PDB file of N, CA and C in Angstrom:
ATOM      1  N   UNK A   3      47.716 -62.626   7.825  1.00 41.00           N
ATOM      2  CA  UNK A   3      48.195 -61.408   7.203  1.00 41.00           C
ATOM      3  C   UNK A   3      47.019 -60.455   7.025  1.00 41.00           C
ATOM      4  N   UNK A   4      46.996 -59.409   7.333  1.00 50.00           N
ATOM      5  CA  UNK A   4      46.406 -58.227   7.482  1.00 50.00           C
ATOM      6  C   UNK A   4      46.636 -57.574   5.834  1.00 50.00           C
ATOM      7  N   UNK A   5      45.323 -56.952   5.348  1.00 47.00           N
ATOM      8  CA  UNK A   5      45.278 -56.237   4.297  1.00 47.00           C
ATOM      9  C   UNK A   5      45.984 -54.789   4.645  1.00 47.00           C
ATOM     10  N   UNK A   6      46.793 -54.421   3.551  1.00 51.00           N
ATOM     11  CA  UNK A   6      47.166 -53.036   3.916  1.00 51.00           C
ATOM     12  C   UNK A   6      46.593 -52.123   2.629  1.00 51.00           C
ATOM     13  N   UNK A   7      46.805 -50.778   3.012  1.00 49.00           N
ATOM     14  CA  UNK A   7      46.084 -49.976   2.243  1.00 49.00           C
ATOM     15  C   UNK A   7      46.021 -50.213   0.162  1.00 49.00           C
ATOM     16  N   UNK A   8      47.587 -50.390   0.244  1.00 51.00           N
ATOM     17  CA  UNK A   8      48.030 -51.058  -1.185  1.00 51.00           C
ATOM     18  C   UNK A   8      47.414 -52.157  -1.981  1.00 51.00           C
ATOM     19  N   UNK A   9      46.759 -52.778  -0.973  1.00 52.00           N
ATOM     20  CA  UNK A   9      46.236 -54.348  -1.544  1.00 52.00           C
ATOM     21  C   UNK A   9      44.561 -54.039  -1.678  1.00 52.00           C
ATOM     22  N   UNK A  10      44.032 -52.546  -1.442  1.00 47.00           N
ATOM     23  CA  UNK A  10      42.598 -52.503  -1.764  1.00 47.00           C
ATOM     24  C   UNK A  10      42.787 -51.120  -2.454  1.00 47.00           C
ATOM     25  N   UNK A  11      44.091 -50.614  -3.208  1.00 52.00           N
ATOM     26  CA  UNK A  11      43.307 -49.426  -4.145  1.00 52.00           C
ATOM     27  C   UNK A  11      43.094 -49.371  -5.215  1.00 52.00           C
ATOM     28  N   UNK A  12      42.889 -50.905  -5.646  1.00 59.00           N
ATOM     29  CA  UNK A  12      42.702 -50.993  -7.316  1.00 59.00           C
ATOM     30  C   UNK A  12      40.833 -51.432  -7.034  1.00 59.00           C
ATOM     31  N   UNK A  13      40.625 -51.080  -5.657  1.00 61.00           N
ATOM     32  CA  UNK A  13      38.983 -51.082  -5.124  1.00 61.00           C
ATOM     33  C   UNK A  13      38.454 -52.323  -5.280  1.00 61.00           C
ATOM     34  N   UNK A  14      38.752 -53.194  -5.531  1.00 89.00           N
ATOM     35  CA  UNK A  14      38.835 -54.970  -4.948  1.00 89.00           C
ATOM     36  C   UNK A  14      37.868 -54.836  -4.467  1.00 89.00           C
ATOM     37  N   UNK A  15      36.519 -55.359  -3.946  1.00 94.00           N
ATOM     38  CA  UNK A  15      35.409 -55.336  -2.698  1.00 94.00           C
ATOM     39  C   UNK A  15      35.804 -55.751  -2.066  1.00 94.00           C
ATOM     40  N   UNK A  16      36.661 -57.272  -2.228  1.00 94.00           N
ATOM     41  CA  UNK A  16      36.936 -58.537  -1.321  1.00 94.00           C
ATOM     42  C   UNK A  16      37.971 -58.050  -0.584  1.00 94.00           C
ATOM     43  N   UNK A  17      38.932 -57.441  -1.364  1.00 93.00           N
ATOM     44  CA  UNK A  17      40.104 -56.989  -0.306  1.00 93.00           C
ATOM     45  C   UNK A  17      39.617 -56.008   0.479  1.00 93.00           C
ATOM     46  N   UNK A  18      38.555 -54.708  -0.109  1.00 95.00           N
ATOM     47  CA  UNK A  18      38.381 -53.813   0.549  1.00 95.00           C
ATOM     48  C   UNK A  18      37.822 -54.444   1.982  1.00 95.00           C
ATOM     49  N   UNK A  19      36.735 -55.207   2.205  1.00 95.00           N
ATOM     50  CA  UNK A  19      35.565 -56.178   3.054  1.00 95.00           C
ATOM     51  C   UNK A  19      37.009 -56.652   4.092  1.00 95.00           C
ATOM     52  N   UNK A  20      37.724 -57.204   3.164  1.00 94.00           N
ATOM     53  CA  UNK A  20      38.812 -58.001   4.543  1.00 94.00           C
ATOM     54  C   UNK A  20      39.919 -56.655   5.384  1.00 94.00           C
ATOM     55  N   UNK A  21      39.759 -56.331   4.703  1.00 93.00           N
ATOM     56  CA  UNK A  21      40.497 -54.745   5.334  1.00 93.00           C
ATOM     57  C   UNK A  21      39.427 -54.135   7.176  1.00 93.00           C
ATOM     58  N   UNK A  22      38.127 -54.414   6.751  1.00 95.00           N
ATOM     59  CA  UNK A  22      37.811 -54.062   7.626  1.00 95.00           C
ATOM     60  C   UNK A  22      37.426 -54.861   8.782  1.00 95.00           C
ATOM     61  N   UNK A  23      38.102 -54.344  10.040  1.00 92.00           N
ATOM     62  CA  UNK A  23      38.387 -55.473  11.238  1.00 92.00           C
ATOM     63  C   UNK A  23      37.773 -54.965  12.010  1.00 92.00           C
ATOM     64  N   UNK A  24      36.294 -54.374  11.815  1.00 93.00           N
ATOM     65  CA  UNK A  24      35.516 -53.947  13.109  1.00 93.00           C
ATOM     66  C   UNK A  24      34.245 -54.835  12.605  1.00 93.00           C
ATOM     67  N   UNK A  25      33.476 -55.266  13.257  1.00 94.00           N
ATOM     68  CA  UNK A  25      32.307 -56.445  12.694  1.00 94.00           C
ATOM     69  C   UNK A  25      31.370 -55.554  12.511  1.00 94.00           C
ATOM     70  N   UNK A  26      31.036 -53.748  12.989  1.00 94.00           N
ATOM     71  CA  UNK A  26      30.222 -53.040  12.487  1.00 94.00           C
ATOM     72  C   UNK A  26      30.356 -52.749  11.214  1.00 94.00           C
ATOM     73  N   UNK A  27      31.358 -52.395  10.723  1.00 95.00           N
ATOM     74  CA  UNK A  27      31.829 -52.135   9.386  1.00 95.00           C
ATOM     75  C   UNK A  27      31.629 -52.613   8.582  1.00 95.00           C
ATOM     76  N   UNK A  28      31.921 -54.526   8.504  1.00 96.00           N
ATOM     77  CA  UNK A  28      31.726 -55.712   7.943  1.00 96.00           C
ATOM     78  C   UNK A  28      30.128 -55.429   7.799  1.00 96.00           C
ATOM     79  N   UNK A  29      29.575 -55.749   8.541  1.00 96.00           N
ATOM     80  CA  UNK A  29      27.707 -55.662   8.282  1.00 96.00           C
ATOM     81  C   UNK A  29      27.563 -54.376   7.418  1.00 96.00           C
ATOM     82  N   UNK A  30      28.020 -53.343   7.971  1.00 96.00           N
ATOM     83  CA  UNK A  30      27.366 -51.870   7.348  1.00 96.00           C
ATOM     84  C   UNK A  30      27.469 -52.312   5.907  1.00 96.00           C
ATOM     85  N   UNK A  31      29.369 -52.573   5.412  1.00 98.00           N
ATOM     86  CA  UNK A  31      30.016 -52.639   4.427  1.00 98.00           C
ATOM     87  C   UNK A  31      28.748 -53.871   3.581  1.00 98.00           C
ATOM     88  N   UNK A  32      28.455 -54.626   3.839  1.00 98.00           N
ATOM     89  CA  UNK A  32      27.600 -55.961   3.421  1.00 98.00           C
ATOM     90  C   UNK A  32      26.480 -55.343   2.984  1.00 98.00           C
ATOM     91  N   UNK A  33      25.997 -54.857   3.669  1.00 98.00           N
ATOM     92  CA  UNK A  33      24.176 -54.053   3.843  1.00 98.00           C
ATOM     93  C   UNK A  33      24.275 -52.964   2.472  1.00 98.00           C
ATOM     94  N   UNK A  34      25.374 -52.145   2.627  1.00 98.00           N
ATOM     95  CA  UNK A  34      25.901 -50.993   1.429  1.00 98.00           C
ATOM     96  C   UNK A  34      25.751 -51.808   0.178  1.00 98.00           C
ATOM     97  N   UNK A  35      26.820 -52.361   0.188  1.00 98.00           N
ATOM     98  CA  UNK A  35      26.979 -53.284  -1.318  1.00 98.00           C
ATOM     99  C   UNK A  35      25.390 -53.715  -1.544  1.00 98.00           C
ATOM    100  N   UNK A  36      24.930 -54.745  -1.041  1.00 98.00           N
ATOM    101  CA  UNK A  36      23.356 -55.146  -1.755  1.00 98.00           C
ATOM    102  C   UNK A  36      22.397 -54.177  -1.904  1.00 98.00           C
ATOM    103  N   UNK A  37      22.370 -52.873  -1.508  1.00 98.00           N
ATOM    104  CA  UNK A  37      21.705 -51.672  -1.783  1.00 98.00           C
ATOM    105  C   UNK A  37      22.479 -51.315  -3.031  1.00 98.00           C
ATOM    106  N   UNK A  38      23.509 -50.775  -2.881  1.00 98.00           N
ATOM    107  CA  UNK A  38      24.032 -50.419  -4.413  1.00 98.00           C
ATOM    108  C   UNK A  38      24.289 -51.053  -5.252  1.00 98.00           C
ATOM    109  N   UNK A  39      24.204 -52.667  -5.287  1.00 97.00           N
ATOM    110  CA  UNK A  39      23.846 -53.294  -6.179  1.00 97.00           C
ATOM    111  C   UNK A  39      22.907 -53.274  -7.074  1.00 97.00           C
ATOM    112  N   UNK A  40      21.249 -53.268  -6.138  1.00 98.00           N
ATOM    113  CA  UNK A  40      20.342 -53.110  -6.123  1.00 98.00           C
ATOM    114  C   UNK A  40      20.258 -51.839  -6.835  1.00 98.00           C
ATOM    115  N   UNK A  41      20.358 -50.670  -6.851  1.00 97.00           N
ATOM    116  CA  UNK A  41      20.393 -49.550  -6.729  1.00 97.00           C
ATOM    117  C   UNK A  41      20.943 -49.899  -8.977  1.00 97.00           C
ATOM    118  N   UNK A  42      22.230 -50.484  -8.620  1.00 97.00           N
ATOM    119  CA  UNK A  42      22.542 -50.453 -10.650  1.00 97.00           C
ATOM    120  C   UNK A  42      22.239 -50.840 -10.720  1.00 97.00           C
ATOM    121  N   UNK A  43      21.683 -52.532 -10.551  1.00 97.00           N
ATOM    122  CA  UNK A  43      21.128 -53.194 -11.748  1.00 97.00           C
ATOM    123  C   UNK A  43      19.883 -52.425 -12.252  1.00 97.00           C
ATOM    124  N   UNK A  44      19.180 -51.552 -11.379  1.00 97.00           N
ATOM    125  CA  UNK A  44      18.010 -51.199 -12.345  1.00 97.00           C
ATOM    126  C   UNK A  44      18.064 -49.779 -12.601  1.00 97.00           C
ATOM    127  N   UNK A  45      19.273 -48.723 -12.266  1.00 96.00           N
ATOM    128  CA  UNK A  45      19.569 -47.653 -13.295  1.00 96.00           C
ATOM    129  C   UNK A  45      20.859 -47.787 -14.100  1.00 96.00           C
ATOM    130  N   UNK A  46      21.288 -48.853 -13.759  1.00 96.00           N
ATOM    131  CA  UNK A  46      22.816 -49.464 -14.827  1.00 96.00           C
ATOM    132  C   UNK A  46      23.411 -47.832 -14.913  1.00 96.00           C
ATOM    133  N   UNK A  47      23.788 -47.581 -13.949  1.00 94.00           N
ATOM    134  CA  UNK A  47      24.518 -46.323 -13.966  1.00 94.00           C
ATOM    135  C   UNK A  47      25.372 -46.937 -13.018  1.00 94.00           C
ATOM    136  N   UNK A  48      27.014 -46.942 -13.119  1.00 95.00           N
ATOM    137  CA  UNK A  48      28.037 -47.291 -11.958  1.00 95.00           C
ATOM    138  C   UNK A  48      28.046 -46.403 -11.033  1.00 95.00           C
ATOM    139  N   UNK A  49      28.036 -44.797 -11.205  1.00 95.00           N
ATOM    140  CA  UNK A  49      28.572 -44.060 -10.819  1.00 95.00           C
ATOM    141  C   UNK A  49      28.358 -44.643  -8.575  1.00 95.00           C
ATOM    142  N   UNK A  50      27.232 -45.111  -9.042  1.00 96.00           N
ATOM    143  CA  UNK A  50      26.481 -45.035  -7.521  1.00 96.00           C
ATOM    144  C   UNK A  50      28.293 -46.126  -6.744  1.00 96.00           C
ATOM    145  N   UNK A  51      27.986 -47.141  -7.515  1.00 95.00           N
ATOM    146  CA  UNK A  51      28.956 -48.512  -7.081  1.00 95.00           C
ATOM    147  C   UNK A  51      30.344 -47.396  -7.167  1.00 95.00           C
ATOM    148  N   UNK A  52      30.782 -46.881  -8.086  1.00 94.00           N
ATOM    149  CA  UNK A  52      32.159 -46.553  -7.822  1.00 94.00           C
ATOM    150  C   UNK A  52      32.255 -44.862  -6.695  1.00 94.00           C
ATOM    151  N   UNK A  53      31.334 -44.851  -6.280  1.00 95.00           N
ATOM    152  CA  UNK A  53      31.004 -43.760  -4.852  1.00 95.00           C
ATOM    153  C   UNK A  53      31.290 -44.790  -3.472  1.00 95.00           C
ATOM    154  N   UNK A  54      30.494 -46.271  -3.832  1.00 96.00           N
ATOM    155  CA  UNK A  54      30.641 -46.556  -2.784  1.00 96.00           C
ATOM    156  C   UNK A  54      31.786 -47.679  -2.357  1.00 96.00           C
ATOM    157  N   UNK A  55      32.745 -47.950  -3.520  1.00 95.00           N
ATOM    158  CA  UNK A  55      33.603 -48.047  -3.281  1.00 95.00           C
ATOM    159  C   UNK A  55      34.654 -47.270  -2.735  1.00 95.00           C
ATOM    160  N   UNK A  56      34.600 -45.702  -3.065  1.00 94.00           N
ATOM    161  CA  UNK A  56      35.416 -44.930  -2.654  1.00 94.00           C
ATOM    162  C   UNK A  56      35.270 -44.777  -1.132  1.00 94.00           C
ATOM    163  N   UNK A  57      33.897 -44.707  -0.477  1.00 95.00           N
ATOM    164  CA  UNK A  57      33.877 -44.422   0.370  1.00 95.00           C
ATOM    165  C   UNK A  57      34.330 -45.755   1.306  1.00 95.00           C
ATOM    166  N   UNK A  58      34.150 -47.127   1.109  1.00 95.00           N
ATOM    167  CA  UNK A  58      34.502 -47.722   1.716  1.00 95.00           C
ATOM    168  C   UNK A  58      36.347 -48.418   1.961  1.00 95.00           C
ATOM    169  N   UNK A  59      36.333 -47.872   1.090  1.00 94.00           N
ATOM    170  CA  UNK A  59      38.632 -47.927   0.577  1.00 94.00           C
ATOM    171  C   UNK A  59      38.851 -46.789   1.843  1.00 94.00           C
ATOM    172  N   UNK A  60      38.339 -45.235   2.158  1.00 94.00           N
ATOM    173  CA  UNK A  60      38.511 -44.966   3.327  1.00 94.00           C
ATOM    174  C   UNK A  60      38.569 -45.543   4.343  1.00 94.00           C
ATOM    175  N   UNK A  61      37.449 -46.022   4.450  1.00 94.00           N
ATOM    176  CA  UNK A  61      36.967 -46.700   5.672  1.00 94.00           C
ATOM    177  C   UNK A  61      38.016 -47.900   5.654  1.00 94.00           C
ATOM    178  N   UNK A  62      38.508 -48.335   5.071  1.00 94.00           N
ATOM    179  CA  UNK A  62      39.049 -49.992   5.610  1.00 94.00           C
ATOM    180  C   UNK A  62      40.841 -48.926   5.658  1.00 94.00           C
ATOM    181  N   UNK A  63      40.938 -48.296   4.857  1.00 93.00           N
ATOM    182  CA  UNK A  63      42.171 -47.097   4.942  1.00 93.00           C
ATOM    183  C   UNK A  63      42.003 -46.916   7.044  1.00 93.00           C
ATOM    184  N   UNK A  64      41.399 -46.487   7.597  1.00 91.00           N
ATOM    185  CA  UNK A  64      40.658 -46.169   8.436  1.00 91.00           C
ATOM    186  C   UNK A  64      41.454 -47.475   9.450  1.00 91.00           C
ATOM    187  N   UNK A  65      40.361 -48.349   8.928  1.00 91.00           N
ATOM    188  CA  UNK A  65      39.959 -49.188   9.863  1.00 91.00           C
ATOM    189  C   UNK A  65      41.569 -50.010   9.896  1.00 91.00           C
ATOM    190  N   UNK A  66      42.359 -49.898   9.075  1.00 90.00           N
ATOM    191  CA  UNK A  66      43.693 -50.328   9.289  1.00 90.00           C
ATOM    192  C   UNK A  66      44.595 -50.208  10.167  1.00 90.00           C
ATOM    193  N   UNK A  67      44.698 -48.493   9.582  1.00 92.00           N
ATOM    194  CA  UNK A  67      45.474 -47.354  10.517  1.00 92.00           C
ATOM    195  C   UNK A  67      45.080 -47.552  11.998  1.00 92.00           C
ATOM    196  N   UNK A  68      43.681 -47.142  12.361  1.00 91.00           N
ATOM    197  CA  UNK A  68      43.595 -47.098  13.578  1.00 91.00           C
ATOM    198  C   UNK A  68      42.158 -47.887  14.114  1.00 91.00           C
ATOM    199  N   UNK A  69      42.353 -49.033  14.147  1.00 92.00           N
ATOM    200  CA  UNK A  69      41.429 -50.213  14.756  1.00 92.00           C
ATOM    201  C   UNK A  69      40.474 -49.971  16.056  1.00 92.00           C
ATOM    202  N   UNK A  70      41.683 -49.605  17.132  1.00 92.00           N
ATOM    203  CA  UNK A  70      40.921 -49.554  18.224  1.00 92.00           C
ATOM    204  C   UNK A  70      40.246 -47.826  18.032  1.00 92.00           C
ATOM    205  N   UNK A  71      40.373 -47.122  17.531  1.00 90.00           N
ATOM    206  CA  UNK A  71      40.028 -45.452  17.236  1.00 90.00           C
ATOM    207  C   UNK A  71      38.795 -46.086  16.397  1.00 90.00           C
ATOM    208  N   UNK A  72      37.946 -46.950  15.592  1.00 93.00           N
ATOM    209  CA  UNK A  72      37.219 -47.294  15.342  1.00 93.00           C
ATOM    210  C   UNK A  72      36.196 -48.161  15.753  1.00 93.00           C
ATOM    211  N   UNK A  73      36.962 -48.980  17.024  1.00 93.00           N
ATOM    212  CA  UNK A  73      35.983 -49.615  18.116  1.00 93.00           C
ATOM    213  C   UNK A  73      35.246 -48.671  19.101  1.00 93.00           C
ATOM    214  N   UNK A  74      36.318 -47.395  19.014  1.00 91.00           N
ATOM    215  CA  UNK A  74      36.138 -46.705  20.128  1.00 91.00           C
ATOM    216  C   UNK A  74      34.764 -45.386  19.863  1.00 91.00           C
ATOM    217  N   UNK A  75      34.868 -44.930  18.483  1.00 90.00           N
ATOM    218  CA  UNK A  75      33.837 -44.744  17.447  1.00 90.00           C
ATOM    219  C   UNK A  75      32.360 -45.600  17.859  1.00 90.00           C
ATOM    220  N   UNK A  76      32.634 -46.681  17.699  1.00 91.00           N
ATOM    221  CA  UNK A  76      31.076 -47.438  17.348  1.00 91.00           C
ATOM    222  C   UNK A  76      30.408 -47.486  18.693  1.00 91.00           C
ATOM    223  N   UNK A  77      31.575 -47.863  19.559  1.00 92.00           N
ATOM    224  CA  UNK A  77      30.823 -48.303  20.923  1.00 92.00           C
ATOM    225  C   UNK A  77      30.930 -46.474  21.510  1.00 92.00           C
ATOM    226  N   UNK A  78      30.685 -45.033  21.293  1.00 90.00           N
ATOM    227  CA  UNK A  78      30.300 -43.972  21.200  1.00 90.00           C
ATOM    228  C   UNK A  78      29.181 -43.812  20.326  1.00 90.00           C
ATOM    229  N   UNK A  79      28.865 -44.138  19.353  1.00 91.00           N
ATOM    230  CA  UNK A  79      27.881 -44.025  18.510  1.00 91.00           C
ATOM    231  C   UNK A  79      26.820 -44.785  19.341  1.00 91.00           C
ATOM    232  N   UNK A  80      27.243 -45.959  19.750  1.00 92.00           N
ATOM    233  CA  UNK A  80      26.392 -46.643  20.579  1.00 92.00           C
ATOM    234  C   UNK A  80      25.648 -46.284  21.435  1.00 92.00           C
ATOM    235  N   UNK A  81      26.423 -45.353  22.566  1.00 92.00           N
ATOM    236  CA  UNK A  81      25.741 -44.739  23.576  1.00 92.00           C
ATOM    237  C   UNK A  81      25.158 -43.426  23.403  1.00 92.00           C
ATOM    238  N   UNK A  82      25.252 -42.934  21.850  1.00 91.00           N
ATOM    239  CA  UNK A  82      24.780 -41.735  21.677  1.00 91.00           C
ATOM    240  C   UNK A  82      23.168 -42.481  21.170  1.00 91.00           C
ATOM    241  N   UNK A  83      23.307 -43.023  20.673  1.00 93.00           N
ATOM    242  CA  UNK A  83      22.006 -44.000  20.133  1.00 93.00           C
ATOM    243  C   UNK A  83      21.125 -44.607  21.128  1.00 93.00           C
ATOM    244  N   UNK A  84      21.648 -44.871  22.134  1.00 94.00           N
ATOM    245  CA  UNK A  84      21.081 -45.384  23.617  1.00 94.00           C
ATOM    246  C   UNK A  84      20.842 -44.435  24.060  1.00 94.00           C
ATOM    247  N   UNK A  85      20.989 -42.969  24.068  1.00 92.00           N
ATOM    248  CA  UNK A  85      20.116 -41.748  25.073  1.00 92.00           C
ATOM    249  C   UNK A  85      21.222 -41.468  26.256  1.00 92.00           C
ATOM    250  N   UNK A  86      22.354 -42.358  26.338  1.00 91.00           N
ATOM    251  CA  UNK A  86      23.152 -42.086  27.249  1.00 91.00           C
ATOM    252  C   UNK A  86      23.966 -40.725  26.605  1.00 91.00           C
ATOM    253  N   UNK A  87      24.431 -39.990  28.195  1.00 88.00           N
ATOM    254  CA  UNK A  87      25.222 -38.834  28.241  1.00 88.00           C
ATOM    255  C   UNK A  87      26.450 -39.155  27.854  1.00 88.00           C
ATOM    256  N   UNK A  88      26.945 -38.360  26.607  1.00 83.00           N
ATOM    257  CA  UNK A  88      28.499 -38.495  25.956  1.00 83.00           C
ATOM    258  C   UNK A  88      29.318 -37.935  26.747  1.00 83.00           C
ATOM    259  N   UNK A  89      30.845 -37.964  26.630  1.00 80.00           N
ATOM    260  CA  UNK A  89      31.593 -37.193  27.349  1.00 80.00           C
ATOM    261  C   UNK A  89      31.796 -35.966  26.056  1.00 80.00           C
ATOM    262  N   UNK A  90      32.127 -34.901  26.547  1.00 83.00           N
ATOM    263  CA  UNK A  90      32.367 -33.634  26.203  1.00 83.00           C
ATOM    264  C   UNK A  90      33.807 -33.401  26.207  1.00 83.00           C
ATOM    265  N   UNK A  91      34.025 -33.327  24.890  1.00 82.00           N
ATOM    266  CA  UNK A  91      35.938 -33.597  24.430  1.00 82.00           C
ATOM    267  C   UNK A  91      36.077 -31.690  24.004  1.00 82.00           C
ATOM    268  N   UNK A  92      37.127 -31.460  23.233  1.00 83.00           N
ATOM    269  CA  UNK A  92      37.455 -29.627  23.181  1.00 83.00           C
ATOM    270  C   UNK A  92      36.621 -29.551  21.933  1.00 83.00           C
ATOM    271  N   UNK A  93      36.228 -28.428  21.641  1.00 83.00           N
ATOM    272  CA  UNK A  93      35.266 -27.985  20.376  1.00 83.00           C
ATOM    273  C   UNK A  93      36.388 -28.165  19.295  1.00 83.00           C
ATOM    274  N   UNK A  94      35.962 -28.364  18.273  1.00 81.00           N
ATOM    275  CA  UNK A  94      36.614 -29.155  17.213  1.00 81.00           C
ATOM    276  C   UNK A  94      37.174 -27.400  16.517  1.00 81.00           C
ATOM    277  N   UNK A  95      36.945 -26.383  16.750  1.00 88.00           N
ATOM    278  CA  UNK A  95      37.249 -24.967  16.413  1.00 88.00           C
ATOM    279  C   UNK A  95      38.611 -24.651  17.120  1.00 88.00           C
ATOM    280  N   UNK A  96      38.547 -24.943  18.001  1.00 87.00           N
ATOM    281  CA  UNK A  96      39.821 -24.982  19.092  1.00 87.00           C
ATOM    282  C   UNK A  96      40.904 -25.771  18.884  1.00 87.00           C
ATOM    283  N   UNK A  97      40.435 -27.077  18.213  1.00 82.00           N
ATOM    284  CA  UNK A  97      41.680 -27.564  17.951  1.00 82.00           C
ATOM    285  C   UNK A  97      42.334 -27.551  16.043  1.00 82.00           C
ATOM    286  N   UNK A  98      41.642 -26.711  15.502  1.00 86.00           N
ATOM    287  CA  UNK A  98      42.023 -26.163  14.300  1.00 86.00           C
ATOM    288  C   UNK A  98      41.936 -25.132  14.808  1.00 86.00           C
ATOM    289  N   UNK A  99      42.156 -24.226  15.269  1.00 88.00           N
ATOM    290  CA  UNK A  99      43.180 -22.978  15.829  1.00 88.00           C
ATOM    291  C   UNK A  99      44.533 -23.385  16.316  1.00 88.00           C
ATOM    292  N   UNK A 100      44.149 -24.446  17.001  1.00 84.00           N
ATOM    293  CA  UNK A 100      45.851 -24.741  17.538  1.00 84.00           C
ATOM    294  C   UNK A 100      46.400 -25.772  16.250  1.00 84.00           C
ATOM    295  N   UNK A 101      45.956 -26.025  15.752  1.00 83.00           N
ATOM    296  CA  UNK A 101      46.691 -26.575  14.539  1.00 83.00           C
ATOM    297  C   UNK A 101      47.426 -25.587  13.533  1.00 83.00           C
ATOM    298  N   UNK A 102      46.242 -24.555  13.427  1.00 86.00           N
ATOM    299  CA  UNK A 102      47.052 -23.339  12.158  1.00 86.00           C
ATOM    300  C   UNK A 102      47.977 -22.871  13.023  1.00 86.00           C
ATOM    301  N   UNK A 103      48.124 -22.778  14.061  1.00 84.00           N
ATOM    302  CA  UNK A 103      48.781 -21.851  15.126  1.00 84.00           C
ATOM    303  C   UNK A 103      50.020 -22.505  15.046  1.00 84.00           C
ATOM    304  N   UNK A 104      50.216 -23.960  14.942  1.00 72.00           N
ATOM    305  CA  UNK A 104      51.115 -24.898  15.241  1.00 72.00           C
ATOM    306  C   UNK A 104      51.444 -25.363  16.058  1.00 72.00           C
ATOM    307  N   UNK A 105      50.627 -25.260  17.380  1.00 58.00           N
ATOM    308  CA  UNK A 105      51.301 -25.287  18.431  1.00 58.00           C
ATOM    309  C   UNK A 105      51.695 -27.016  18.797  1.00 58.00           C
TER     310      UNK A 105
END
């Protein structure tokens, strides 16, 4: 059984962590937490931890909805990181014109 969005918005870590089904995510998500752990125990301020919960309840929100749109993400990030040539998709202006437009 697959986590759905409902079962991580009371911000759970554990549910949030199993929500995410890309193994980049899982590490990032892992690496995040022991930094902002790190990060309160020695200004005992939450605010940092309940930022990065929010941001990661997206992300597994995300990583639910659209799985392979997030494989497809990393392994792009990948080759932008490798020096390789991206493909060239429509300017992101163009397609919020045709959105207000409605078309």
């Amino acid at each position: 059984m697959t986590a759905q969005p409902h079962d991580y918005g009371s911000g759970s870590l554990r549910a949030i962590r199993a929500a995410l089904v890309i193994a980049q995510d899982r590490g990032a998500f892992d690496i995040g937490l022991k930094a902002v752990l790190d990060e309160v125990r020695i200004s005992l301020d939450l605010a940092a931890l309940n930022d990065f919960i929010h941001r990661w309840w997206i992300t597994a929100c995300d990583s639910t909805r659209d799985a392979e749109g997030r494989r497809r993400m990393h392994a792009q990030a990948a080759r932008a990181l490798a020096g390789e040539p991206l493909p060239q998709g429509r300017p992101w202006r163009e397609v919020l014109a045709e959105r207000e437009s409605g078309r």
